[in-house]
Short mmCIF file of C-alpha atoms and ligand atoms in Angstrom, two decimals:
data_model
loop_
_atom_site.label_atom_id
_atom_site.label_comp_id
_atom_site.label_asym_id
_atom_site.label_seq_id
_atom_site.Cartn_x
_atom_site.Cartn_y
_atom_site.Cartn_z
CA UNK Y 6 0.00 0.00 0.00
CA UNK Y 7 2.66 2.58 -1.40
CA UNK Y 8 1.56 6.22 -1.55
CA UNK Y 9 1.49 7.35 -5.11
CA UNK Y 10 2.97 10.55 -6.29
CA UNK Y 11 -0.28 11.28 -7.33
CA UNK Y 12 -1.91 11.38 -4.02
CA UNK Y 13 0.66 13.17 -2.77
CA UNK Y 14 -0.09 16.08 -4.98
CA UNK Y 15 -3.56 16.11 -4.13
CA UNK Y 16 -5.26 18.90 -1.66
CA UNK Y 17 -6.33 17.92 1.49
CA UNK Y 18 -10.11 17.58 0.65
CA UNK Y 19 -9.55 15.05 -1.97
CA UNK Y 20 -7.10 13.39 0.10
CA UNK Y 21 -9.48 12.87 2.72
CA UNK Y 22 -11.49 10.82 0.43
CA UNK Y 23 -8.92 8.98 -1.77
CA UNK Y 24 -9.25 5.39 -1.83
CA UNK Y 25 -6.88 2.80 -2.81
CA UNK Y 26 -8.42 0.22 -4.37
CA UNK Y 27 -7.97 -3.47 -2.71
CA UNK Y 28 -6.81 -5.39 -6.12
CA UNK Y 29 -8.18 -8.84 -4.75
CA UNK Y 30 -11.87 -7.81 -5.19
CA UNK Y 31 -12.08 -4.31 -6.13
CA UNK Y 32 -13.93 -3.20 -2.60
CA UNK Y 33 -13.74 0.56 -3.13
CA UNK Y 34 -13.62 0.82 0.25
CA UNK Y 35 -10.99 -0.52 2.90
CA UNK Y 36 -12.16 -3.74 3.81
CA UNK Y 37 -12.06 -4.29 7.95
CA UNK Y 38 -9.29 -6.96 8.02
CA UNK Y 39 -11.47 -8.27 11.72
CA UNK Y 40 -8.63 -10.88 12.80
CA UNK Y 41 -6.24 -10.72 15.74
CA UNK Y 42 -3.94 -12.99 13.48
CA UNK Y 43 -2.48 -13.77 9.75
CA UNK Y 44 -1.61 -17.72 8.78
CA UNK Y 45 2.19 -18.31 8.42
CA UNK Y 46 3.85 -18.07 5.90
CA UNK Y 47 1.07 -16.40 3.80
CA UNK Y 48 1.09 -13.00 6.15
CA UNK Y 49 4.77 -13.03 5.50
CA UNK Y 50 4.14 -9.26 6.59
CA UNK Y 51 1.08 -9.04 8.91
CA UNK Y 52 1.58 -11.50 11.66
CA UNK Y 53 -0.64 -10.39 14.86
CA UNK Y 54 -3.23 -7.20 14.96
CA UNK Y 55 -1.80 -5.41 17.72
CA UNK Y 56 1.76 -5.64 15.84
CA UNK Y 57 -0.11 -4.62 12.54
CA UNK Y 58 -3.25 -4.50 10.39
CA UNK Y 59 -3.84 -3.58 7.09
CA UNK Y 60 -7.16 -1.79 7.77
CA UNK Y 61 -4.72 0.35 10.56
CA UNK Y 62 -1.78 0.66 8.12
CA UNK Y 63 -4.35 2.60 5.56
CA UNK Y 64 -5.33 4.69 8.55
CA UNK Y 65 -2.02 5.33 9.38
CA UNK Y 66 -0.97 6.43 5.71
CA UNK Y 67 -4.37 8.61 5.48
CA UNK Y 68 -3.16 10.53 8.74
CA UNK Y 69 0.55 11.08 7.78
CA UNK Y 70 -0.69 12.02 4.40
CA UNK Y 71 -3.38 15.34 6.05
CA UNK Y 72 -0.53 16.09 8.36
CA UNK Y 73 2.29 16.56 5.90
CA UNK Y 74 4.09 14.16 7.93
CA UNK Y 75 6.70 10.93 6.39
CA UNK Y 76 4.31 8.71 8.77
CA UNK Y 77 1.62 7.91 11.14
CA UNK Y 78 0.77 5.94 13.74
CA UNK Y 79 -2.85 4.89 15.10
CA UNK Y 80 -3.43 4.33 18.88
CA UNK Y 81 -6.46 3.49 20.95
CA UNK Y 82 -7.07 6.83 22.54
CA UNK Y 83 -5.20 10.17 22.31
CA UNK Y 84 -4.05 9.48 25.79
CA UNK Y 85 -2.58 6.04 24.31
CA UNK Y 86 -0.83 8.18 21.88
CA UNK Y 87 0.24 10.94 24.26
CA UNK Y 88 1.82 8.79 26.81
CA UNK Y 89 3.47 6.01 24.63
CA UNK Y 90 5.17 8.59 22.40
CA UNK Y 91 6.07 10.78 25.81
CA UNK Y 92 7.48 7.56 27.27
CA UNK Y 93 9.12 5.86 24.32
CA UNK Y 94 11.83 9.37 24.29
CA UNK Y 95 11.89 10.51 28.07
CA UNK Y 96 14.25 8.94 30.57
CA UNK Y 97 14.52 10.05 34.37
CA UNK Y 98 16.43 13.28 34.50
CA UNK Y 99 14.92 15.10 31.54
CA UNK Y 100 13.21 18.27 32.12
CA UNK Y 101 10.04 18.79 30.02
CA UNK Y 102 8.30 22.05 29.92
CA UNK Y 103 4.14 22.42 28.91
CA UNK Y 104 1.69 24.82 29.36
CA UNK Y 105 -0.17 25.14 32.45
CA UNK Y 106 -4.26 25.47 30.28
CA UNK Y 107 -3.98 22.08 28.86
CA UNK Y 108 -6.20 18.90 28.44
CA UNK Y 109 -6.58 17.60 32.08
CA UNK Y 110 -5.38 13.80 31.87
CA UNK Y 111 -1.86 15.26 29.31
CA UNK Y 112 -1.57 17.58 32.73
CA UNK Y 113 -1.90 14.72 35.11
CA UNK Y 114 0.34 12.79 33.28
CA UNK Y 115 3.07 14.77 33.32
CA UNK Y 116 2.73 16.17 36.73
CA UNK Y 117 1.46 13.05 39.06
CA UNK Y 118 3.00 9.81 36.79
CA UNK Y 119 6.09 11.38 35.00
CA UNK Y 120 7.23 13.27 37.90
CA UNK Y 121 6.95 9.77 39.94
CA UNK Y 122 9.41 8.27 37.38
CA UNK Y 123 12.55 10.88 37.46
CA UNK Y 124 10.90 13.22 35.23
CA UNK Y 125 11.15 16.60 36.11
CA UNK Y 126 8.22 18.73 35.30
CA UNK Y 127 7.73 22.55 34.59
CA UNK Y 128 4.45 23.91 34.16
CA UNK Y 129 4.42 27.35 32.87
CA UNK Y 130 1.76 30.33 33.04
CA UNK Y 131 -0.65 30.09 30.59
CA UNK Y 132 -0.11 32.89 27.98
CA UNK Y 133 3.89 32.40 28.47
CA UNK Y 134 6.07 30.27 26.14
CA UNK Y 135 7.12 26.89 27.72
CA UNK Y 136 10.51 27.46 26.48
CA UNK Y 137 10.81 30.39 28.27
CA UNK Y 138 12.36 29.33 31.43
CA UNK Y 139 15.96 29.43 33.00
CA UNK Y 140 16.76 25.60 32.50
CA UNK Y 141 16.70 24.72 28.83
CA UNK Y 142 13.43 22.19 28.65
CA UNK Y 143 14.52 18.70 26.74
CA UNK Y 144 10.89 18.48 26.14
CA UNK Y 145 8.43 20.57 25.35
CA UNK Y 146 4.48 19.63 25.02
CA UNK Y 147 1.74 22.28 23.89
CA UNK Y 148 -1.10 22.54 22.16
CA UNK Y 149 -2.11 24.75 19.27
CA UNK Y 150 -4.88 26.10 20.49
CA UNK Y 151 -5.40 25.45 24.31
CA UNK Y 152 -8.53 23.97 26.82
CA UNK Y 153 -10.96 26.05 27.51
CA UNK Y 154 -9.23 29.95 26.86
CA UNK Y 155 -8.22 28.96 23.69
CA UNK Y 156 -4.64 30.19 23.83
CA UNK Y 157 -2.70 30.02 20.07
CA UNK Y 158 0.94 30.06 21.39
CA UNK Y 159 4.03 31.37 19.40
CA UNK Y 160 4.71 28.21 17.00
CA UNK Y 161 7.28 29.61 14.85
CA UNK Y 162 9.31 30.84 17.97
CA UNK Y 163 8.74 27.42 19.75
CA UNK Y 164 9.86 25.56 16.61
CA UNK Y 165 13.04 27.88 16.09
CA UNK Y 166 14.03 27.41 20.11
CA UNK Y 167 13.56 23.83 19.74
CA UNK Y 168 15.37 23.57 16.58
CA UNK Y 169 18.70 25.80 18.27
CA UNK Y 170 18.37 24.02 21.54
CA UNK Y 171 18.09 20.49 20.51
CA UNK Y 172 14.51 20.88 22.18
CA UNK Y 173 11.90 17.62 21.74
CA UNK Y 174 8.99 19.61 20.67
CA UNK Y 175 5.68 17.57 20.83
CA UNK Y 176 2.02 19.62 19.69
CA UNK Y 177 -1.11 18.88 20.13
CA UNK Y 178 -2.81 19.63 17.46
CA UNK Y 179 -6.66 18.30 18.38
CA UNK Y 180 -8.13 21.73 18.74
CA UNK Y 181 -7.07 22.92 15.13
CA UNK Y 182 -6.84 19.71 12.95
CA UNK Y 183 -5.15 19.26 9.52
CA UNK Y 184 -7.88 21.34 8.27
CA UNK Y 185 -6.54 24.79 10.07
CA UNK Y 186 -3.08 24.00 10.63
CA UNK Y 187 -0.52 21.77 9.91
CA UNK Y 188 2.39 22.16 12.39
CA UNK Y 189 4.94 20.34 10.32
CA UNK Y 190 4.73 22.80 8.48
CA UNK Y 191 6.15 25.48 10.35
CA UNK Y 192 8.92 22.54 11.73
CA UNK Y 193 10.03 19.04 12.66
CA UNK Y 194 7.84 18.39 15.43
CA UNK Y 195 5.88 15.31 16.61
CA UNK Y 196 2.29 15.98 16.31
CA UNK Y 197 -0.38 14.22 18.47
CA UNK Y 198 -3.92 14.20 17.71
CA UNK Y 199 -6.62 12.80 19.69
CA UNK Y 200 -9.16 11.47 16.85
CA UNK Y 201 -12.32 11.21 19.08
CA UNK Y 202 -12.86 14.69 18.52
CA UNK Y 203 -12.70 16.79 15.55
CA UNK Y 204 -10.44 14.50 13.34
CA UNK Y 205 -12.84 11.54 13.19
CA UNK Y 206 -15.66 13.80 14.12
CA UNK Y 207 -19.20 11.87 15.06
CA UNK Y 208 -18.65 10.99 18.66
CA UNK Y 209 -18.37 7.48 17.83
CA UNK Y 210 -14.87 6.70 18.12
CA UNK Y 211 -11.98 6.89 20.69
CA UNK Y 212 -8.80 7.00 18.92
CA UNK Y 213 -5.33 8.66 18.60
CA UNK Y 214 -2.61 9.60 16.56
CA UNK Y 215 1.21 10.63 16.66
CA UNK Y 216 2.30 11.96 12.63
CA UNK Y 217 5.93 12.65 12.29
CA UNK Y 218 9.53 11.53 10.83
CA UNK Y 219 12.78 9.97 11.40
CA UNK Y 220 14.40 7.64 14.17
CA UNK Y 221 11.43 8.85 16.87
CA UNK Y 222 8.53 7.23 14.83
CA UNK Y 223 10.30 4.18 15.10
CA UNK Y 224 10.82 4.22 19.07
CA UNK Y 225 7.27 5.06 19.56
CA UNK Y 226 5.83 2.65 16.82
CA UNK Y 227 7.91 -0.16 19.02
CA UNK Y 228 6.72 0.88 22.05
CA UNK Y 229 2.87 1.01 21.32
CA UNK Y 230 3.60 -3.11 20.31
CA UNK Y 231 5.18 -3.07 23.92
CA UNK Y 232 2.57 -1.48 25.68
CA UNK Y 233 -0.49 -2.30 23.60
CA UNK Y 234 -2.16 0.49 22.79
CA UNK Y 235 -2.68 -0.14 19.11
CA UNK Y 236 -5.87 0.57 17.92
CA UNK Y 237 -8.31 -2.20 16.42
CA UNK Y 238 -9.63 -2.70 13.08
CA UNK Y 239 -13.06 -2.10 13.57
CA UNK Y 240 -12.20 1.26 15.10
CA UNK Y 241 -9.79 1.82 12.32
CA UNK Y 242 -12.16 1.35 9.84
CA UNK Y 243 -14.82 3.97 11.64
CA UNK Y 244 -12.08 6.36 11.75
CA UNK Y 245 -11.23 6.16 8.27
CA UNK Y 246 -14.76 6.74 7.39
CA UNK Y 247 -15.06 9.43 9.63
CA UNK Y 248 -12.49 11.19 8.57
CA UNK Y 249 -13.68 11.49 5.20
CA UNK Y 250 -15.82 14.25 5.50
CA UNK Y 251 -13.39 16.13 7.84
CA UNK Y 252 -12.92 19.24 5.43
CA UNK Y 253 -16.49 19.61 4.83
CA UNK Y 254 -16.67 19.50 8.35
CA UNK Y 255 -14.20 22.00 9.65
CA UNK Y 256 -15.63 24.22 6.77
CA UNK Y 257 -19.01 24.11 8.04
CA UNK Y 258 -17.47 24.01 12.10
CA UNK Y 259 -15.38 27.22 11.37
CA UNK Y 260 -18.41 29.39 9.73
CA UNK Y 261 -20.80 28.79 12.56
CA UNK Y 262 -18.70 29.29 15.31
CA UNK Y 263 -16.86 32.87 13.86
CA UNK Y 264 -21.13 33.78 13.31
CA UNK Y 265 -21.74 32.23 17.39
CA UNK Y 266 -18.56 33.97 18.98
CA UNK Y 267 -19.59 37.39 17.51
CA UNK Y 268 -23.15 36.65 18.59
CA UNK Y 269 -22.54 35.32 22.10
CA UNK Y 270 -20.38 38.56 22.41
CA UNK Y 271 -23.53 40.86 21.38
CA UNK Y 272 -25.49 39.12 23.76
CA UNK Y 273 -26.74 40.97 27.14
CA UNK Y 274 -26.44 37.49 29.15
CA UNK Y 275 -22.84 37.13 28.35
CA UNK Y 276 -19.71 38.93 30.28
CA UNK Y 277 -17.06 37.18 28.08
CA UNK Y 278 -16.89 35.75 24.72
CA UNK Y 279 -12.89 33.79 24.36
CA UNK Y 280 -12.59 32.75 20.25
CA UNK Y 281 -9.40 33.21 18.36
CA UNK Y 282 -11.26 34.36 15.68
CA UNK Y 283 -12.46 37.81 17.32
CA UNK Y 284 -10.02 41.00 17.63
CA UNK Y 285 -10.96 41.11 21.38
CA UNK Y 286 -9.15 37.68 21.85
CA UNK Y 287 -5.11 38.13 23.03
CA UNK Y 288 -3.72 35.41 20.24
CA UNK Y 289 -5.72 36.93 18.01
CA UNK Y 290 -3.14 38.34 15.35
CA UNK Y 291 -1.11 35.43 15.50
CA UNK Y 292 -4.24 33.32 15.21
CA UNK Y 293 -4.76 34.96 11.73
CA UNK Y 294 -1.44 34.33 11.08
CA UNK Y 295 -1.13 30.58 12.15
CA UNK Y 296 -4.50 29.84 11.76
CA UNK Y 297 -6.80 29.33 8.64
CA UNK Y 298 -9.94 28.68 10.32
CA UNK Y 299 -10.24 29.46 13.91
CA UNK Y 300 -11.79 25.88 14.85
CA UNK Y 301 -15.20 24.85 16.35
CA UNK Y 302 -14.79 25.56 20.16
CA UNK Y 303 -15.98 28.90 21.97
CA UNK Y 304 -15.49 29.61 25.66
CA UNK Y 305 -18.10 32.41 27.51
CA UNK Y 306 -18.67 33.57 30.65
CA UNK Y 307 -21.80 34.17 31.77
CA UNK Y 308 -23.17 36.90 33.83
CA UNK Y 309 -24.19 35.79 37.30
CA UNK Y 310 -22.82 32.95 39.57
CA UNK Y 311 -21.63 29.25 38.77
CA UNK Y 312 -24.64 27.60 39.06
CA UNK Y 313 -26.15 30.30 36.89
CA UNK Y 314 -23.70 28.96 34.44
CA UNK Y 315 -24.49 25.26 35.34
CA UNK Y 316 -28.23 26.08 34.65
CA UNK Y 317 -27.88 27.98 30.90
CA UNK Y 318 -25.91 24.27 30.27
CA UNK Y 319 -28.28 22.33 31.41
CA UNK Y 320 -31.04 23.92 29.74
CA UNK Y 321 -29.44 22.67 26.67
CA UNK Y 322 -31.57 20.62 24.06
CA UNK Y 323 -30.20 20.85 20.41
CA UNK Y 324 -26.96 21.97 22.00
CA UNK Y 325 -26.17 18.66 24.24
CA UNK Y 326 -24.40 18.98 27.82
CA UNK Y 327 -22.05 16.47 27.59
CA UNK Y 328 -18.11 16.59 28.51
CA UNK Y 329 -16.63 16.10 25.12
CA UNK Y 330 -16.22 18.27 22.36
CA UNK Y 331 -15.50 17.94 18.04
CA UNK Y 332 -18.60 16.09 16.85
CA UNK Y 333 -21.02 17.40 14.35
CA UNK Y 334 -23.41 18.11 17.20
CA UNK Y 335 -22.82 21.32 19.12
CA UNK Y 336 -21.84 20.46 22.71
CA UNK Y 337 -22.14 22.52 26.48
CA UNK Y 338 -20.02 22.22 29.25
CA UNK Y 339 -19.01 23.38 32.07
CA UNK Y 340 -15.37 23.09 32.55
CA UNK Y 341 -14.42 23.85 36.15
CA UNK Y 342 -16.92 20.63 37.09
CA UNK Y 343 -16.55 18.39 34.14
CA UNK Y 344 -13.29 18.44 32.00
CA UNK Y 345 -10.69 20.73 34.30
CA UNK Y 346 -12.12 19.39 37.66
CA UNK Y 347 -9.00 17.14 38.41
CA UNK Y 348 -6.98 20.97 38.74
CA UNK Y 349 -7.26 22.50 41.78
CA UNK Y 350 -9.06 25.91 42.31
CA UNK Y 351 -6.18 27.81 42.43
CA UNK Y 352 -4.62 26.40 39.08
CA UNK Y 353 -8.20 27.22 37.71
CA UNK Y 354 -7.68 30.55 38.67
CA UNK Y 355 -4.52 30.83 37.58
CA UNK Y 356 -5.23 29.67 34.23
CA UNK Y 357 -8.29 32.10 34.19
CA UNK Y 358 -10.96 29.17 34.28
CA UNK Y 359 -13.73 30.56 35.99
CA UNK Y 360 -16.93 29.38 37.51
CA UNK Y 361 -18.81 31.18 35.02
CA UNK Y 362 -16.97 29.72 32.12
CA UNK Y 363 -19.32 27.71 29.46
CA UNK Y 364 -17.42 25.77 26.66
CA UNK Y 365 -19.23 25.41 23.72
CA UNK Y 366 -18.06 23.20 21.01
CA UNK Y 367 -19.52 23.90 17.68
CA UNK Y 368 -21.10 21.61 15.59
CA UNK Y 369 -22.56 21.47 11.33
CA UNK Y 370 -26.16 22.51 12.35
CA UNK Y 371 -27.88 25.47 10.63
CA UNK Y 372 -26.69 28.20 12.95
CA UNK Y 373 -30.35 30.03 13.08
CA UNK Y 374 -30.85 27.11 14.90
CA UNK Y 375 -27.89 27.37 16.66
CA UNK Y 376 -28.68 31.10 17.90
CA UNK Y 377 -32.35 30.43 19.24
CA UNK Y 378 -31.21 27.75 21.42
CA UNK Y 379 -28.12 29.55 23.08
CA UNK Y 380 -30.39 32.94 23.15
CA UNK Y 381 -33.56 30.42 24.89
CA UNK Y 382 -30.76 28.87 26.99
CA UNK Y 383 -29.51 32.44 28.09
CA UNK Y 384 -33.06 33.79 29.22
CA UNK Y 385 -33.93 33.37 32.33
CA UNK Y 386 -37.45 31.54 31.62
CA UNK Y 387 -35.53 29.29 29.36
C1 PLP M 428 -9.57 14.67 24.27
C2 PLP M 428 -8.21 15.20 24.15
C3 PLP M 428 -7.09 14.39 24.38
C4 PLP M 428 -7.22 12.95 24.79
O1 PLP M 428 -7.78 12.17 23.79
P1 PLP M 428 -8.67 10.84 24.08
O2 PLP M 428 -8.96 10.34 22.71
O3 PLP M 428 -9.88 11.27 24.83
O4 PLP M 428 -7.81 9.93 24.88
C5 PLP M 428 -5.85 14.95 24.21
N1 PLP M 428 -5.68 16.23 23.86
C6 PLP M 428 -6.73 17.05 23.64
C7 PLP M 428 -6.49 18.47 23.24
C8 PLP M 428 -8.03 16.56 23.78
O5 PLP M 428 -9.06 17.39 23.59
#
């Protein structure tokens, strides 16, 4: 299953959909290769399913191939693919470096396992690069936009530190995806993607993925055998499927939520409105910059206390409360007791998270739609 030149020279949209077509039968699909194991010597290359799978090795080509990257590897969650790749290049003594407003469980992985293990860990102030700090970081972990105040930080600065520094840089690039940004662009990173959100996009799948090049690929592809957290085919096969409409998607996910933000921050109910897409945001010229859709999530404060907050999100009907975000239905939560209640109050503060902070992820409805139910959810009689 070479890539072609031809695909290669194909935009992203038609990537996203390229098939390659299975010469045994001529399924113009890929087929779900359902079997833990391949009969010797026939499978002279596919052995075992958790080694490799051909319905995972198309994934795996399909997700190097959006992020500009020499390859890809598929894991079971985005936390499979955060930690093996973070474990299959740290060893006790290294000093990584990550912003403070990141996903929750990356946080607590650094801080409570890592740290147990030798690993020193610096957490820096959200808004401030993690390479800016007096011991020079081996590692460094961010994401391009951040959870919930949707912080874009400095990438071409990061990338050139790294690059002078001999710096590990490792992005997270779930908030964005392919569609807005493609860090690999910009430098040699390693770029991890949880898939159960935008990528694969339906809220049917848990998956992950780590897209890169070189001698690291190889250490982390080993190490997921080690530690099992290879994804399955059935999974690989949704994911493939899902990701097929990803452009049309984002397209959609971008449009509504520029319209939403610059609603939300007309509305009388609403303190705050935090989207990198609006001048009032801090990132926001480098968002232009960096950025060439602003992605699907919005984060808004709402006037009044946090259980004023917790009752707008519960009133929600078309707009689901639920503690995920990405799909193509429009999510509400409430961060400081769902997704960032692991941190404690004062690293909520510090981060700006407060108890009147709604995160709204942004799905393909018709936005009309969209703007009734947030402005019924806002009143008061609801
Ligand atoms: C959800 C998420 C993860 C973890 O991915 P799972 O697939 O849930 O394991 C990592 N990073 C970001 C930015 C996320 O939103």
């Amino acid at each position: 299953m070479q890539t072609s030149q031809k695909e290669l020279k194909l935009r992203i949209g038609s990537k996203l959909v390229a098939e390659k077509i299975e010469p045994l039968t001529g399924a113009i699909t890929t087929p779900i290769y359902q079997t833990t194991s391949f009969a010797f010597p026939v499978g002279e290359k596919y052995r075992y399913s958790r080694e490799l799978n051909p319905t995972v090795e198309r994934l795996n080509e399909l997700v190097a191939s959006i992020e500009l990257g020499e390859r890809g590897i598929s894991f079971s969650s985005g936390m499979g693919a955060i930690s093996t790749t973070v474990l299959s290049l740290i060893k006790p003594g290294d000093l990584v470096s990550l912003q403070m407003d990141i996903f929750g469980r990356t946080l607590r992985f650094f801080t409570d396992f890592l740290s147990k293990w030798g690993v020193k860990v610096k957490v820096v102030e959200t808004g401030t690069l993690p390479t800016d700090i007096i011991a020079k970081p081996n590692f460094v972990f961010v994401e391009t936009i951040t959870n919930p105040l949707l912080r874009v930080p400095d990438l071409e600065r990061l990338c050139a530190e790294s690059k002078e520094n001999g710096i590990t840089l490792i992005v997270d690039n779930t908030f964005a995806t392919p569609i807005n940004l493609n860090p690999l662009m910009y430098c040699n990173a390693i770029v991890v993607h949880s898939g159960s959100k935008f990528l694969i996009g339906h809220n049917d799948v848990i998956a992950g993925f780590v897209i890169g090049s070189g001698n690291a690929m190889n250490s982390i592809d080993l190490l997921r055998r080690t530690l099992g957290t290879s994804i399955d085919p059935h999974a690989a096969y949704m994911a493939i499927r899902g990701i097929k409409t990803l452009k049309v998607r984002m397209d959609a996910i971008n449009q509504n939520s520029l319209a939403l933000a610059e609603f939300l921050e007309d509305h009388p109910k609403v303190s705050k409105v935090i989207y990198p897409g609006l001048s009032s945001h801090p990132d926001y010229k480098r968002a232009r910059r960096l950025l060439r859709g602003y992605g699907g999530v919005i984060s808004f404060e709402v006037k009044g206390t946090g259980n004023d907050a917790i009752s707008v999100m519960k009133k929600g009907n078309l707009i689901i409360p639920a503690q995920t975000l990405g799909g193509v239905n429009s999510v509400i939560s409430h961060p400081a007791t769902m997704s960032h209640r692991s941190l404690t109050a004062e690293e909520r503060k510090k981060i700006g998270l407060t108890d009147t902070l709604l995160r709204l992820s942004v799905g393909i409805e018709d936005v009309e739609d969209l703007k009734e139910e947030l402005d019924r959810m806002l009143s008061d009689s609801g």
